C-alpha positions as a printed Julia matrix, in Angstrom:
212×3 Matrix{Float64}:
   0.0    0.0     0.0
   2.86   2.36    0.87
   4.39   1.59   -2.53
   1.1    2.33   -4.25
   0.79   5.7    -2.48
   4.4    6.5    -3.38
   3.71   5.66   -7.02
   0.55   7.78   -7.01
   2.44  10.7    -5.46
   5.19  10.42   -8.07
   2.61  10.33  -10.88
   0.82  13.4    -9.52
   4.13  15.23   -9.13
   5.02  14.43  -12.73
   1.65  15.65  -13.98
   2.02  18.84  -11.98
   5.48  19.6   -13.32
   4.3   18.8   -16.88
   1.37  21.17  -16.33
   3.74  23.9   -15.13
   6.03  23.35  -18.1
   3.07  23.62  -20.44
   2.05  26.89  -18.83
   5.59  28.19  -19.27
   5.45  27.34  -22.99
   2.09  29.07  -23.34
   3.42  32.16  -21.53
   6.49  32.16  -23.8
   4.32  31.98  -26.9
   2.09  34.82  -25.68
   5.13  36.99  -24.91
   6.56  36.33  -28.39
   3.19  37.04  -30.02
   2.91  40.43  -28.32
   6.46  41.31  -29.44
   5.48  41.08  -33.12
   2.2   42.84  -32.5
   4.01  45.88  -31.05
   5.88  46.22  -34.31
   3.05  45.52  -36.73
  -0.52  46.19  -35.55
  -1.93  44.29  -38.55
  -0.32  41.1   -37.25
  -2.09  41.34  -33.89
  -5.57  40.18  -34.79
  -4.28  38.22  -37.78
  -2.32  35.64  -35.77
  -5.26  35.08  -33.41
  -7.87  34.73  -36.17
  -5.66  32.38  -38.18
  -5.17  30.25  -35.07
  -8.93  30.09  -34.48
  -9.61  28.82  -37.97
  -6.61  26.46  -38.06
  -7.65  24.82  -34.77
 -11.26  24.49  -35.99
 -10.02  22.77  -39.19
  -7.73  20.47  -37.17
 -10.6   19.53  -34.86
 -12.87  18.7   -37.81
 -10.06  16.58  -39.29
  -9.98  14.63  -35.99
  -6.36  15.5   -35.2
  -5.19  14.61  -31.7
  -5.4   17.17  -28.88
  -1.58  17.29  -28.9
  -1.5   18.19  -32.61
  -4.21  20.81  -32.12
  -2.22  22.32  -29.25
   0.87  22.44  -31.51
  -1.12  24.21  -34.21
  -2.44  26.69  -31.63
   1.06  27.49  -30.39
   2.52  27.82  -33.9
  -0.48  29.8   -35.15
  -0.17  32.44  -32.44
   3.43  33.18  -33.46
   3.61  32.06  -37.09
   4.69  35.56  -38.19
   7.3   36.07  -35.44
   9.99  36.25  -38.18
   8.5   39.54  -39.35
  10.3   41.14  -36.43
  13.28  41.17  -38.78
  11.49  43.24  -41.46
  11.68  47.07  -41.33
   8.35  48.53  -40.18
   8.09  50.76  -43.26
   7.97  47.64  -45.45
   5.32  45.98  -43.27
   3.09  49.05  -43.4
   3.91  50.22  -46.92
   0.87  51.08  -49.05
   1.05  49.77  -52.62
   3.18  47.05  -54.17
   6.47  45.96  -52.66
   9.59  46.0   -54.81
  11.22  42.64  -55.52
  13.94  43.3   -52.94
  11.34  44.22  -50.31
   9.25  41.15  -51.14
  12.34  38.95  -50.8
  12.88  40.39  -47.33
   9.3   39.44  -46.42
   9.8   35.94  -47.83
  12.52  35.05  -45.33
  10.18  35.53  -42.32
   9.35  31.78  -41.96
  13.09  30.96  -41.79
  13.75  33.77  -39.29
  10.78  32.56  -37.22
  12.12  29.02  -37.23
  15.58  30.23  -36.17
  14.06  32.12  -33.23
  11.9   29.18  -32.11
  14.07  26.16  -32.71
  16.09  26.74  -29.53
  12.94  26.39  -27.4
  12.33  22.72  -26.6
   8.6   22.75  -27.33
   6.77  19.4   -27.01
   5.21  20.25  -30.42
   6.91  20.85  -33.79
   6.32  24.62  -33.51
   9.5   25.73  -35.32
   8.83  23.34  -38.2
   5.2   24.45  -38.6
   6.29  28.1   -38.64
   9.05  27.32  -41.16
   6.65  25.58  -43.54
   3.48  27.71  -43.39
   4.23  29.35  -46.78
   5.15  26.1   -48.54
   2.7   25.02  -51.26
   1.58  21.6   -52.52
   3.08  22.1   -56.0
   6.47  23.21  -54.66
   5.96  26.88  -55.54
   6.08  28.1   -51.94
   8.95  29.35  -49.78
  11.49  29.2   -48.16
  12.4   25.6   -49.1
  10.14  24.88  -52.09
   8.76  21.73  -50.44
   5.86  19.89  -52.07
   3.13  17.37  -51.22
   3.96  15.09  -48.31
   7.23  16.89  -47.59
   5.06  19.5   -45.88
   3.74  18.51  -42.46
  -0.05  18.43  -42.07
  -0.06  21.12  -39.36
   1.68  23.53  -41.77
  -0.79  22.67  -44.56
  -3.67  23.54  -42.21
  -2.02  26.8   -41.16
  -1.39  27.7   -44.83
  -5.09  27.51  -45.68
  -6.21  29.39  -42.54
  -3.51  32.03  -43.14
  -4.6   32.62  -46.76
  -8.31  32.89  -45.96
  -7.76  35.29  -43.06
  -5.16  37.46  -44.85
  -7.31  37.81  -47.98
 -10.42  38.76  -46.05
  -8.67  41.39  -43.88
  -7.61  44.92  -44.64
  -3.91  45.48  -45.29
  -1.98  48.74  -45.79
  -1.36  47.77  -49.44
  -4.94  46.76  -50.36
  -8.54  46.74  -49.2
 -10.05  43.59  -47.74
 -11.58  41.06  -50.12
 -14.82  39.38  -49.14
 -14.73  36.04  -47.34
 -16.43  34.58  -50.46
 -13.53  35.76  -52.6
 -11.03  34.18  -50.18
 -12.9   30.85  -50.21
 -13.09  31.0   -54.01
  -9.29  31.39  -54.09
  -8.61  28.28  -51.98
 -11.2   26.28  -54.01
  -9.49  27.29  -57.24
  -6.06  26.28  -55.89
  -7.32  23.1   -54.16
  -4.75  20.35  -54.74
  -2.41  22.8   -56.53
  -1.28  25.17  -53.77
  -3.36  23.83  -50.9
  -4.02  20.39  -49.49
  -7.4   19.18  -50.89
  -8.62  17.66  -47.59
  -7.79  20.82  -45.66
  -9.56  22.99  -48.27
 -12.69  20.79  -48.18
 -12.9   20.96  -44.39
 -12.33  24.73  -44.41
 -15.09  25.33  -47.0
 -17.39  23.08  -45.01
 -16.73  25.04  -41.79
 -17.74  28.33  -43.43
 -20.79  26.64  -44.92
 -21.76  25.58  -41.4
 -21.45  29.21  -40.26
 -17.84  29.63  -39.04
 -16.93  33.31  -38.7
 -13.65  34.83  -37.52
 -15.3   37.28  -35.14
 -17.61  34.9   -33.25
């Protein structure tokens, strides 16, 4: 009986320290998220809305709670690499020059470099690195295609596109949500994972909205 109690105590202790560690990770992610938001106000709501949609897609796809948690953590800081981009580029009205666009394109790599030193229990750095990769290999920074891209990053890619297109940006007015959904339908299987696109379209059909 004494052994049993000892074992129970050890298990509870382990669960408690795991819980504390988890809270530390969540606090770290929130601190990092607010860092980017101070620099670029457009990123503030964006990261949160993208995370909401990405987690809803993951839930519909029956991903494990662990995977959903990983997507939530990565989603909240997926644009952390933009900290490296001059503010006047982030808020510039009108088209970016090629040099400026190339600076923007390295943000997933910068984000990964910032995050990879943190020993997250989820593949956060990898999801952040791959969220601009596309099914046909036309994405960046590594030009990965198909199954080379992890599922969590494919989910984030779709949520990111839908949210970004339907929100106002300094360089263009917001498109309608319909226009954003049309875009992912058109590129289904080309740029975006077909299963993820289908689930996303279905969610909006069922009444998903970013602001609810």
